[in-house]
């Protein structure tokens, strides 16, 4: 397993092409827009070597028997699934931001089981290739981005019916050596600081979309791949330290638009090619695994938001007010509610035909839908308690200004015992963690709320509930035993 430093050094050896703010970056690893995300991912590497977290952040490979990073592990029990959630909460408590590695982790788990079932139906050998890819990741400890979301073009049209056929990634050529793919992936969390990308279809597909039924792995610096780094709210602040709030780890995951111009993929890295009838299964498995995470990762982030809010209340001199205590209680309640969901969908996991474990998909989707609400409410309460300073604090440059700095300092003070700088740093942390980009990530990360609602209806077994009601109302005598 790599250490954080080894991981960061390994990124320097890649030829990853990254654009940001209209420039091609010479050194993306140390660039102020990207480095916080690199640091957050590096934390997942360092914690694997920390005896305190070893049990959560490492696992025993079912393929080699070796000790590996859990981020490269295939779940083989409900205990594995629960440990994943606990691990995510523990890492979020340290970074306060997204460390990006879970997307690829969920991708390998979704494809590991789906390839087994494709092989059973079609006699293909995708599962063996997938197992080889997992072994390679486990051995090298490389970070793999989960590349699912296509740009999608007209959402009312299927991939095969788009005016521009590149709106979803597709196979444009095939020969005895491999395939050539073209298209793009959007909102790519952590991709610029990953080593590999695992490409998967983004929606269920039909026979007309056969060319779009493709899953494969390529290096992020493969010839023809380029990444255009996304803007975030307040990203010009990344040139100042205090104003960022969380300068070391940033906010959310550092997303990019990744363009793939005719990339060759050798057959040994192709895990689905034309089996459109399995795209839906793959997407549902990936989505459920990723939605499982959100009570863990956002639970850990919320722990820091609660801590920062309580600290602000102290600094403002209102910590003892009963309504403040009540709001803090509410924030804890909302946080533990989402965590309960993640633990529940994990403990109700079940084995799949290949022997790996899957979460309860209904409970996983409920968890993520709760996150889209609870995080907004947690942040609303934090804004309520912290006060208007959250939105109006002068900049770090004004604080450091030789003439006006003394005024910023004098009038930014709360209780006398706390220096103004401490209050300013805390308010910036809270602003960073509860403002624009972080909130939107809670809403749309792991799929937008409507995607969870669709899955909830599908998994909720409504006919069974109607039957239960009819039986009690004496409208349906079938199945009645007494
Ligand atoms: Fe992991 Fe959370 Fe980031 Fe998703 S948002 S990659 S679950 S840390
Ligand atoms: Fe996410």
GROMACS .gro file of C-alpha atoms and ligand atoms in nm:
model
  491
    1UNK     CA    1   0.000   0.000   0.000
    2UNK     CA    2   0.125   0.347  -0.086
    3UNK     CA    3   0.169   0.623   0.171
    4UNK     CA    4   0.015   0.963   0.100
    5UNK     CA    5   0.352   1.094  -0.013
    6UNK     CA    6   0.410   0.799  -0.246
    7UNK     CA    7   0.066   0.853  -0.392
    8UNK     CA    8   0.137   1.223  -0.457
    9UNK     CA    9   0.477   1.140  -0.608
   10UNK     CA   10   0.320   0.876  -0.831
   11UNK     CA   11   0.088   1.142  -0.980
   12UNK     CA   12   0.392   1.341  -1.091
   13UNK     CA   13   0.498   1.053  -1.312
   14UNK     CA   14   0.175   1.062  -1.514
   15UNK     CA   15   0.130   1.260  -1.833
   16UNK     CA   16  -0.223   1.370  -1.741
   17UNK     CA   17  -0.345   1.661  -1.953
   18UNK     CA   18  -0.538   1.908  -1.737
   19UNK     CA   19  -0.685   2.244  -1.841
   20UNK     CA   20  -0.818   2.503  -1.593
   21UNK     CA   21  -0.914   2.869  -1.643
   22UNK     CA   22  -0.816   2.851  -2.008
   23UNK     CA   23  -0.467   2.719  -1.944
   24UNK     CA   24  -0.296   2.384  -1.988
   25UNK     CA   25  -0.137   2.315  -1.648
   26UNK     CA   26   0.232   2.227  -1.636
   27UNK     CA   27   0.212   2.096  -1.283
   28UNK     CA   28  -0.142   2.000  -1.186
   29UNK     CA   29  -0.032   1.830  -0.862
   30UNK     CA   30   0.079   2.152  -0.694
   31UNK     CA   31  -0.173   2.384  -0.858
   32UNK     CA   32  -0.371   2.575  -0.595
   33UNK     CA   33  -0.705   2.471  -0.749
   34UNK     CA   34  -0.616   2.101  -0.740
   35UNK     CA   35  -0.374   2.044  -0.455
   36UNK     CA   36  -0.642   2.038  -0.179
   37UNK     CA   37  -0.815   1.747  -0.359
   38UNK     CA   38  -0.481   1.567  -0.392
   39UNK     CA   39  -0.428   1.613  -0.016
   40UNK     CA   40  -0.775   1.476   0.061
   41UNK     CA   41  -0.713   1.164  -0.149
   42UNK     CA   42  -0.367   1.128   0.008
   43UNK     CA   43  -0.537   1.107   0.349
   44UNK     CA   44  -0.696   0.776   0.242
   45UNK     CA   45  -0.345   0.642   0.177
   46UNK     CA   46  -0.197   0.771   0.503
   47UNK     CA   47  -0.482   0.643   0.719
   48UNK     CA   48  -0.425   0.289   0.588
   49UNK     CA   49  -0.088   0.300   0.766
   50UNK     CA   50  -0.227   0.442   1.092
   51UNK     CA   51  -0.282   0.165   1.351
   52UNK     CA   52  -0.589   0.350   1.482
   53UNK     CA   53  -0.769   0.311   1.148
   54UNK     CA   54  -0.605   0.001   1.005
   55UNK     CA   55  -0.907  -0.219   1.072
   56UNK     CA   56  -1.137   0.015   0.879
   57UNK     CA   57  -0.911   0.139   0.600
   58UNK     CA   58  -0.749  -0.194   0.510
   59UNK     CA   59  -0.891  -0.535   0.425
   60UNK     CA   60  -0.774  -0.883   0.327
   61UNK     CA   61  -0.798  -0.947  -0.046
   62UNK     CA   62  -1.021  -1.242  -0.138
   63UNK     CA   63  -0.807  -1.278  -0.452
   64UNK     CA   64  -0.452  -1.278  -0.311
   65UNK     CA   65  -0.496  -1.307   0.066
   66UNK     CA   66  -0.281  -0.994   0.100
   67UNK     CA   67  -0.351  -0.690   0.314
   68UNK     CA   68  -0.486  -0.419   0.085
   69UNK     CA   69  -0.647  -0.077   0.097
   70UNK     CA   70  -1.021  -0.117   0.152
   71UNK     CA   71  -1.071   0.115  -0.145
   72UNK     CA   72  -0.957  -0.171  -0.371
   73UNK     CA   73  -1.153  -0.442  -0.187
   74UNK     CA   74  -1.453  -0.642  -0.306
   75UNK     CA   75  -1.706  -0.666  -0.021
   76UNK     CA   76  -1.759  -1.018   0.103
   77UNK     CA   77  -1.979  -0.972   0.410
   78UNK     CA   78  -2.215  -0.728   0.576
   79UNK     CA   79  -1.925  -0.653   0.809
   80UNK     CA   80  -1.725  -0.532   0.508
   81UNK     CA   81  -2.015  -0.308   0.408
   82UNK     CA   82  -2.050  -0.161   0.758
   83UNK     CA   83  -1.675  -0.105   0.785
   84UNK     CA   84  -1.688   0.087   0.460
   85UNK     CA   85  -1.942   0.331   0.608
   86UNK     CA   86  -1.741   0.368   0.929
   87UNK     CA   87  -1.425   0.424   0.727
   88UNK     CA   88  -1.589   0.700   0.523
   89UNK     CA   89  -1.710   0.879   0.834
   90UNK     CA   90  -1.365   0.856   0.992
   91UNK     CA   91  -1.192   0.996   0.682
   92UNK     CA   92  -1.448   1.277   0.637
   93UNK     CA   93  -1.392   1.377   1.000
   94UNK     CA   94  -1.030   1.445   0.906
   95UNK     CA   95  -1.069   1.605   0.564
   96UNK     CA   96  -1.407   1.780   0.595
   97UNK     CA   97  -1.426   1.736   0.220
   98UNK     CA   98  -1.459   1.465  -0.042
   99UNK     CA   99  -1.158   1.234  -0.084
  100UNK     CA  100  -1.295   1.099  -0.412
  101UNK     CA  101  -1.178   0.742  -0.392
  102UNK     CA  102  -1.518   0.587  -0.324
  103UNK     CA  103  -1.646   0.634  -0.678
  104UNK     CA  104  -1.396   0.393  -0.829
  105UNK     CA  105  -1.436   0.166  -0.525
  106UNK     CA  106  -1.809   0.140  -0.596
  107UNK     CA  107  -1.739   0.100  -0.967
  108UNK     CA  108  -1.515  -0.204  -0.919
  109UNK     CA  109  -1.771  -0.364  -0.686
  110UNK     CA  110  -2.058  -0.302  -0.928
  111UNK     CA  111  -1.867  -0.437  -1.227
  112UNK     CA  112  -1.716  -0.731  -1.041
  113UNK     CA  113  -2.061  -0.880  -0.978
  114UNK     CA  114  -2.224  -0.767  -1.304
  115UNK     CA  115  -1.950  -0.918  -1.522
  116UNK     CA  116  -2.007  -1.253  -1.350
  117UNK     CA  117  -2.373  -1.246  -1.445
  118UNK     CA  118  -2.301  -1.134  -1.804
  119UNK     CA  119  -2.064  -1.430  -1.841
  120UNK     CA  120  -2.329  -1.669  -1.707
  121UNK     CA  121  -2.574  -1.556  -1.974
  122UNK     CA  122  -2.342  -1.506  -2.271
  123UNK     CA  123  -2.039  -1.730  -2.201
  124UNK     CA  124  -1.805  -1.427  -2.219
  125UNK     CA  125  -1.496  -1.390  -1.998
  126UNK     CA  126  -1.543  -1.040  -1.861
  127UNK     CA  127  -1.538  -1.150  -1.497
  128UNK     CA  128  -1.189  -1.296  -1.522
  129UNK     CA  129  -1.067  -0.973  -1.683
  130UNK     CA  130  -1.236  -0.772  -1.411
  131UNK     CA  131  -1.077  -0.988  -1.140
  132UNK     CA  132  -0.738  -0.928  -1.306
  133UNK     CA  133  -0.799  -0.554  -1.306
  134UNK     CA  134  -0.898  -0.565  -0.937
  135UNK     CA  135  -0.581  -0.766  -0.859
  136UNK     CA  136  -0.375  -0.503  -1.043
  137UNK     CA  137  -0.538  -0.224  -0.841
  138UNK     CA  138  -0.486  -0.412  -0.516
  139UNK     CA  139  -0.120  -0.477  -0.592
  140UNK     CA  140  -0.035  -0.126  -0.712
  141UNK     CA  141  -0.278   0.060  -0.480
  142UNK     CA  142  -0.367   0.287  -0.769
  143UNK     CA  143  -0.658   0.527  -0.745
  144UNK     CA  144  -0.934   0.460  -0.995
  145UNK     CA  145  -1.196   0.720  -1.084
  146UNK     CA  146  -1.549   0.590  -1.132
  147UNK     CA  147  -1.647   0.734  -1.469
  148UNK     CA  148  -2.019   0.700  -1.502
  149UNK     CA  149  -2.195   1.026  -1.594
  150UNK     CA  150  -2.214   1.106  -1.966
  151UNK     CA  151  -2.297   1.461  -2.084
  152UNK     CA  152  -2.640   1.317  -2.193
  153UNK     CA  153  -2.740   1.586  -2.445
  154UNK     CA  154  -3.120   1.587  -2.483
  155UNK     CA  155  -3.242   1.405  -2.170
  156UNK     CA  156  -3.563   1.314  -2.352
  157UNK     CA  157  -3.376   1.105  -2.610
  158UNK     CA  158  -3.194   0.774  -2.567
  159UNK     CA  159  -2.817   0.757  -2.642
  160UNK     CA  160  -2.871   0.609  -2.989
  161UNK     CA  161  -3.119   0.884  -3.089
  162UNK     CA  162  -2.915   1.193  -2.999
  163UNK     CA  163  -2.847   1.453  -3.268
  164UNK     CA  164  -2.478   1.426  -3.171
  165UNK     CA  165  -2.390   1.057  -3.122
  166UNK     CA  166  -2.101   1.145  -2.887
  167UNK     CA  167  -2.330   1.259  -2.603
  168UNK     CA  168  -2.278   0.916  -2.444
  169UNK     CA  169  -1.953   0.719  -2.465
  170UNK     CA  170  -1.968   0.462  -2.741
  171UNK     CA  171  -1.760   0.207  -2.926
  172UNK     CA  172  -1.658   0.344  -3.267
  173UNK     CA  173  -1.427   0.062  -3.377
  174UNK     CA  174  -1.348  -0.295  -3.284
  175UNK     CA  175  -1.073  -0.533  -3.394
  176UNK     CA  176  -0.894  -0.842  -3.264
  177UNK     CA  177  -0.676  -0.630  -3.033
  178UNK     CA  178  -0.943  -0.420  -2.869
  179UNK     CA  179  -1.193  -0.140  -2.910
  180UNK     CA  180  -1.186   0.234  -2.978
  181UNK     CA  181  -1.418   0.457  -2.774
  182UNK     CA  182  -1.529   0.819  -2.813
  183UNK     CA  183  -1.729   1.066  -2.606
  184UNK     CA  184  -1.690   1.239  -2.272
  185UNK     CA  185  -1.765   1.196  -1.903
  186UNK     CA  186  -1.891   1.487  -1.694
  187UNK     CA  187  -1.863   1.575  -1.322
  188UNK     CA  188  -1.562   1.344  -1.287
  189UNK     CA  189  -1.481   1.345  -0.915
  190UNK     CA  190  -1.109   1.319  -0.842
  191UNK     CA  191  -1.023   1.216  -1.196
  192UNK     CA  192  -0.728   1.448  -1.251
  193UNK     CA  193  -0.557   1.303  -0.945
  194UNK     CA  194  -0.642   0.940  -1.020
  195UNK     CA  195  -0.430   0.687  -1.208
  196UNK     CA  196  -0.704   0.498  -1.390
  197UNK     CA  197  -1.061   0.560  -1.495
  198UNK     CA  198  -1.329   0.294  -1.494
  199UNK     CA  199  -1.580   0.374  -1.766
  200UNK     CA  200  -1.936   0.250  -1.719
  201UNK     CA  201  -2.270   0.318  -1.889
  202UNK     CA  202  -2.479   0.582  -1.715
  203UNK     CA  203  -2.835   0.456  -1.782
  204UNK     CA  204  -3.026   0.140  -1.872
  205UNK     CA  205  -2.993   0.075  -2.246
  206UNK     CA  206  -3.190  -0.082  -2.527
  207UNK     CA  207  -3.096  -0.274  -2.841
  208UNK     CA  208  -3.067   0.054  -3.038
  209UNK     CA  209  -2.800   0.164  -2.787
  210UNK     CA  210  -2.579  -0.145  -2.827
  211UNK     CA  211  -2.266   0.059  -2.911
  212UNK     CA  212  -2.313   0.251  -2.589
  213UNK     CA  213  -2.310  -0.062  -2.372
  214UNK     CA  214  -1.942  -0.038  -2.290
  215UNK     CA  215  -1.747  -0.075  -1.967
  216UNK     CA  216  -1.368  -0.060  -1.963
  217UNK     CA  217  -1.063   0.079  -1.782
  218UNK     CA  218  -0.804   0.316  -1.921
  219UNK     CA  219  -0.524   0.521  -1.764
  220UNK     CA  220  -0.628   0.885  -1.709
  221UNK     CA  221  -0.325   0.989  -1.915
  222UNK     CA  222  -0.399   0.758  -2.211
  223UNK     CA  223  -0.331   0.926  -2.548
  224UNK     CA  224  -0.642   1.120  -2.655
  225UNK     CA  225  -0.776   1.182  -2.301
  226UNK     CA  226  -0.795   1.537  -2.166
  227UNK     CA  227  -0.951   1.684  -1.854
  228UNK     CA  228  -1.108   2.029  -1.817
  229UNK     CA  229  -1.120   2.115  -1.448
  230UNK     CA  230  -1.454   2.251  -1.323
  231UNK     CA  231  -1.511   2.581  -1.144
  232UNK     CA  232  -1.638   2.585  -0.788
  233UNK     CA  233  -1.810   2.856  -0.589
  234UNK     CA  234  -1.545   3.094  -0.453
  235UNK     CA  235  -1.261   2.926  -0.641
  236UNK     CA  236  -1.068   3.249  -0.699
  237UNK     CA  237  -1.019   3.247  -0.322
  238UNK     CA  238  -0.786   2.954  -0.368
  239UNK     CA  239  -0.510   3.205  -0.418
  240UNK     CA  240  -0.550   3.317  -0.052
  241UNK     CA  241  -0.514   3.086   0.246
  242UNK     CA  242  -0.756   3.188   0.521
  243UNK     CA  243  -1.041   3.281   0.287
  244UNK     CA  244  -1.060   2.925   0.159
  245UNK     CA  245  -1.180   2.797   0.495
  246UNK     CA  246  -1.025   2.454   0.446
  247UNK     CA  247  -0.709   2.530   0.251
  248UNK     CA  248  -0.557   2.188   0.303
  249UNK     CA  249  -0.845   1.971   0.179
  250UNK     CA  250  -1.077   2.210  -0.007
  251UNK     CA  251  -1.445   2.148  -0.065
  252UNK     CA  252  -1.605   1.851  -0.239
  253UNK     CA  253  -1.406   1.646  -0.486
  254UNK     CA  254  -1.251   1.857  -0.763
  255UNK     CA  255  -1.464   1.764  -1.061
  256UNK     CA  256  -1.366   1.774  -1.428
  257UNK     CA  257  -1.510   1.725  -1.773
  258UNK     CA  258  -1.309   1.445  -1.931
  259UNK     CA  259  -1.296   1.422  -2.309
  260UNK     CA  260  -1.209   1.097  -2.485
  261UNK     CA  261  -1.113   1.135  -2.850
  262UNK     CA  262  -1.088   0.788  -3.003
  263UNK     CA  263  -0.916   0.600  -2.723
  264UNK     CA  264  -0.789   0.249  -2.788
  265UNK     CA  265  -0.871  -0.003  -2.513
  266UNK     CA  266  -0.715  -0.353  -2.529
  267UNK     CA  267  -0.962  -0.640  -2.478
  268UNK     CA  268  -0.812  -0.731  -2.138
  269UNK     CA  269  -0.947  -0.401  -2.001
  270UNK     CA  270  -1.295  -0.433  -2.160
  271UNK     CA  271  -1.564  -0.554  -1.918
  272UNK     CA  272  -1.881  -0.504  -2.122
  273UNK     CA  273  -1.916  -0.456  -2.496
  274UNK     CA  274  -2.264  -0.469  -2.645
  275UNK     CA  275  -2.451  -0.647  -2.362
  276UNK     CA  276  -2.702  -0.361  -2.335
  277UNK     CA  277  -2.940  -0.573  -2.126
  278UNK     CA  278  -2.692  -0.558  -1.833
  279UNK     CA  279  -2.639  -0.180  -1.835
  280UNK     CA  280  -2.940  -0.120  -1.607
  281UNK     CA  281  -2.819  -0.379  -1.353
  282UNK     CA  282  -2.474  -0.226  -1.350
  283UNK     CA  283  -2.604   0.127  -1.302
  284UNK     CA  284  -2.837   0.023  -1.019
  285UNK     CA  285  -2.562  -0.163  -0.837
  286UNK     CA  286  -2.317   0.122  -0.870
  287UNK     CA  287  -2.578   0.381  -0.766
  288UNK     CA  288  -2.684   0.179  -0.461
  289UNK     CA  289  -2.325   0.128  -0.346
  290UNK     CA  290  -2.255   0.498  -0.388
  291UNK     CA  291  -2.576   0.605  -0.215
  292UNK     CA  292  -2.484   0.375   0.075
  293UNK     CA  293  -2.183   0.602   0.134
  294UNK     CA  294  -2.359   0.927   0.193
  295UNK     CA  295  -2.456   0.882   0.558
  296UNK     CA  296  -2.091   0.793   0.621
  297UNK     CA  297  -1.908   1.060   0.426
  298UNK     CA  298  -2.163   1.337   0.483
  299UNK     CA  299  -2.203   1.219   0.844
  300UNK     CA  300  -1.833   1.290   0.898
  301UNK     CA  301  -1.857   1.626   0.720
  302UNK     CA  302  -2.160   1.715   0.935
  303UNK     CA  303  -1.965   1.630   1.250
  304UNK     CA  304  -1.725   1.910   1.157
  305UNK     CA  305  -2.010   2.147   1.066
  306UNK     CA  306  -2.164   2.081   1.408
  307UNK     CA  307  -1.828   2.135   1.578
  308UNK     CA  308  -1.766   2.458   1.386
  309UNK     CA  309  -2.118   2.582   1.467
  310UNK     CA  310  -2.078   2.505   1.838
  311UNK     CA  311  -1.739   2.683   1.831
  312UNK     CA  312  -1.898   2.987   1.662
  313UNK     CA  313  -2.169   2.994   1.929
  314UNK     CA  314  -1.896   3.000   2.195
  315UNK     CA  315  -1.707   3.275   2.013
  316UNK     CA  316  -2.027   3.477   1.975
  317UNK     CA  317  -2.106   3.432   2.346
  318UNK     CA  318  -2.438   3.253   2.294
  319UNK     CA  319  -2.344   2.890   2.359
  320UNK     CA  320  -2.549   2.866   2.677
  321UNK     CA  321  -2.876   2.990   2.527
  322UNK     CA  322  -3.133   2.711   2.533
  323UNK     CA  323  -3.244   2.764   2.172
  324UNK     CA  324  -2.883   2.728   2.056
  325UNK     CA  325  -2.848   2.400   2.245
  326UNK     CA  326  -3.174   2.284   2.094
  327UNK     CA  327  -3.055   2.360   1.741
  328UNK     CA  328  -2.728   2.178   1.801
  329UNK     CA  329  -2.928   1.878   1.925
  330UNK     CA  330  -3.130   1.895   1.603
  331UNK     CA  331  -2.812   1.899   1.395
  332UNK     CA  332  -2.679   1.591   1.576
  333UNK     CA  333  -3.012   1.415   1.532
  334UNK     CA  334  -3.017   1.487   1.157
  335UNK     CA  335  -2.656   1.367   1.121
  336UNK     CA  336  -2.709   1.042   1.307
  337UNK     CA  337  -3.027   0.981   1.107
  338UNK     CA  338  -2.834   0.972   0.780
  339UNK     CA  339  -2.564   0.760   0.941
  340UNK     CA  340  -2.832   0.513   1.064
  341UNK     CA  341  -2.945   0.476   0.702
  342UNK     CA  342  -2.598   0.390   0.579
  343UNK     CA  343  -2.542   0.136   0.856
  344UNK     CA  344  -2.887  -0.014   0.799
  345UNK     CA  345  -2.852  -0.065   0.423
  346UNK     CA  346  -2.513  -0.224   0.489
  347UNK     CA  347  -2.631  -0.457   0.765
  348UNK     CA  348  -2.917  -0.570   0.540
  349UNK     CA  349  -2.672  -0.652   0.258
  350UNK     CA  350  -2.687  -0.987   0.079
  351UNK     CA  351  -2.459  -1.204  -0.133
  352UNK     CA  352  -2.472  -1.187  -0.513
  353UNK     CA  353  -2.418  -1.486  -0.746
  354UNK     CA  354  -2.041  -1.420  -0.766
  355UNK     CA  355  -2.013  -1.427  -0.384
  356UNK     CA  356  -1.958  -1.055  -0.330
  357UNK     CA  357  -2.197  -0.855  -0.113
  358UNK     CA  358  -2.452  -0.595  -0.217
  359UNK     CA  359  -2.629  -0.339   0.002
  360UNK     CA  360  -3.006  -0.326   0.045
  361UNK     CA  361  -3.087  -0.100  -0.252
  362UNK     CA  362  -3.413   0.042  -0.109
  363UNK     CA  363  -3.248   0.150   0.216
  364UNK     CA  364  -2.943   0.286   0.031
  365UNK     CA  365  -3.163   0.506  -0.186
  366UNK     CA  366  -3.363   0.624   0.115
  367UNK     CA  367  -3.033   0.717   0.284
  368UNK     CA  368  -2.918   0.933  -0.006
  369UNK     CA  369  -3.258   1.099  -0.042
  370UNK     CA  370  -3.246   1.188   0.328
  371UNK     CA  371  -2.901   1.339   0.272
  372UNK     CA  372  -3.042   1.575   0.008
  373UNK     CA  373  -3.273   1.712   0.278
  374UNK     CA  374  -3.089   1.671   0.607
  375UNK     CA  375  -2.767   1.837   0.492
  376UNK     CA  376  -2.957   2.148   0.383
  377UNK     CA  377  -3.131   2.159   0.721
  378UNK     CA  378  -2.802   2.104   0.908
  379UNK     CA  379  -2.643   2.386   0.708
  380UNK     CA  380  -2.949   2.611   0.761
  381UNK     CA  381  -2.918   2.562   1.136
  382UNK     CA  382  -2.545   2.632   1.122
  383UNK     CA  383  -2.612   2.960   0.936
  384UNK     CA  384  -2.882   3.048   1.190
  385UNK     CA  385  -2.639   3.004   1.479
  386UNK     CA  386  -2.320   3.143   1.319
  387UNK     CA  387  -2.473   3.476   1.213
  388UNK     CA  388  -2.445   3.711   0.918
  389UNK     CA  389  -2.065   3.727   0.940
  390UNK     CA  390  -2.076   3.406   0.739
  391UNK     CA  391  -2.174   3.604   0.430
  392UNK     CA  392  -2.012   3.944   0.482
  393UNK     CA  393  -1.665   3.895   0.633
  394UNK     CA  394  -1.396   4.110   0.466
  395UNK     CA  395  -1.119   3.929   0.284
  396UNK     CA  396  -0.788   3.800   0.411
  397UNK     CA  397  -0.616   4.071   0.207
  398UNK     CA  398  -0.811   4.340   0.397
  399UNK     CA  399  -0.723   4.174   0.726
  400UNK     CA  400  -0.355   4.190   0.630
  401UNK     CA  401  -0.372   4.545   0.492
  402UNK     CA  402  -0.130   4.782   0.671
  403UNK     CA  403  -0.389   5.060   0.716
  404UNK     CA  404  -0.733   4.899   0.741
  405UNK     CA  405  -0.632   4.559   0.883
  406UNK     CA  406  -0.660   4.687   1.242
  407UNK     CA  407  -1.028   4.774   1.184
  408UNK     CA  408  -1.112   4.434   1.040
  409UNK     CA  409  -0.945   4.275   1.341
  410UNK     CA  410  -1.104   4.502   1.602
  411UNK     CA  411  -1.459   4.471   1.471
  412UNK     CA  412  -1.444   4.100   1.393
  413UNK     CA  413  -1.411   4.012   1.759
  414UNK     CA  414  -1.681   3.827   1.952
  415UNK     CA  415  -1.614   3.731   2.316
  416UNK     CA  416  -1.306   3.901   2.451
  417UNK     CA  417  -1.118   3.580   2.530
  418UNK     CA  418  -1.104   3.468   2.164
  419UNK     CA  419  -0.872   3.650   1.920
  420UNK     CA  420  -1.050   3.785   1.610
  421UNK     CA  421  -0.837   3.572   1.380
  422UNK     CA  422  -0.972   3.252   1.539
  423UNK     CA  423  -1.329   3.365   1.487
  424UNK     CA  424  -1.252   3.463   1.127
  425UNK     CA  425  -1.088   3.129   1.051
  426UNK     CA  426  -1.383   2.940   1.199
  427UNK     CA  427  -1.641   3.139   1.007
  428UNK     CA  428  -1.451   3.077   0.682
  429UNK     CA  429  -1.439   2.704   0.754
  430UNK     CA  430  -1.812   2.700   0.813
  431UNK     CA  431  -1.881   2.910   0.504
  432UNK     CA  432  -1.669   2.674   0.293
  433UNK     CA  433  -1.842   2.363   0.426
  434UNK     CA  434  -2.201   2.487   0.409
  435UNK     CA  435  -2.199   2.712   0.103
  436UNK     CA  436  -2.275   2.664  -0.266
  437UNK     CA  437  -2.063   2.381  -0.399
  438UNK     CA  438  -2.084   2.165  -0.085
  439UNK     CA  439  -2.463   2.185  -0.076
  440UNK     CA  440  -2.504   2.106  -0.444
  441UNK     CA  441  -2.281   1.802  -0.399
  442UNK     CA  442  -2.514   1.671  -0.127
  443UNK     CA  443  -2.807   1.718  -0.363
  444UNK     CA  444  -2.666   1.577  -0.687
  445UNK     CA  445  -2.366   1.365  -0.587
  446UNK     CA  446  -2.444   0.991  -0.631
  447UNK     CA  447  -2.737   1.092  -0.850
  448UNK     CA  448  -3.007   1.358  -0.826
  449UNK     CA  449  -3.303   1.310  -0.588
  450UNK     CA  450  -3.538   1.207  -0.866
  451UNK     CA  451  -3.310   0.911  -0.946
  452UNK     CA  452  -3.349   0.796  -0.584
  453UNK     CA  453  -3.728   0.839  -0.598
  454UNK     CA  454  -3.747   0.623  -0.911
  455UNK     CA  455  -3.547   0.350  -0.737
  456UNK     CA  456  -3.752   0.383  -0.418
  457UNK     CA  457  -4.075   0.323  -0.610
  458UNK     CA  458  -3.919   0.032  -0.798
  459UNK     CA  459  -3.783  -0.130  -0.482
  460UNK     CA  460  -4.070  -0.032  -0.253
  461UNK     CA  461  -4.304  -0.316  -0.363
  462UNK     CA  462  -4.621  -0.110  -0.372
  463UNK     CA  463  -4.847  -0.401  -0.483
  464UNK     CA  464  -4.748  -0.587  -0.165
  465UNK     CA  465  -4.848  -0.289   0.050
  466UNK     CA  466  -5.183  -0.263  -0.131
  467UNK     CA  467  -5.234  -0.634  -0.070
  468UNK     CA  468  -5.163  -0.593   0.302
  469UNK     CA  469  -5.421  -0.315   0.325
  470UNK     CA  470  -5.681  -0.508   0.127
  471UNK     CA  471  -5.639  -0.809   0.351
  472UNK     CA  472  -5.701  -0.604   0.665
  473UNK     CA  473  -5.998  -0.437   0.502
  474UNK     CA  474  -6.135  -0.785   0.423
  475UNK     CA  475  -6.119  -0.713   0.051
  476UNK     CA  476  -5.869  -0.986  -0.025
  477UNK     CA  477  -5.891  -1.321   0.153
  478UNK     CA  478  -5.593  -1.481  -0.025
  479UNK     CA  479  -5.297  -1.548   0.199
  480UNK     CA  480  -5.503  -1.501   0.512
  481UNK     CA  481  -5.400  -1.770   0.760
  482UNK     CA  482  -5.625  -1.709   1.055
  483LIG    FE1  483  -1.670   0.940  -0.134
  483LIG    FE2  484  -1.842   1.108  -0.031
  483LIG    FE3  485  -1.666   1.193  -0.209
  483LIG    FE4  486  -1.868   1.039  -0.289
  483LIG     S1  487  -1.885   1.245  -0.201
  483LIG     S2  488  -1.651   1.014  -0.342
  483LIG     S3  489  -1.891   0.905  -0.111
  483LIG     S4  490  -1.620   1.114  -0.004
  484LIG    FE1  491  -1.998   1.232  -0.431
   0.00000   0.00000   0.00000
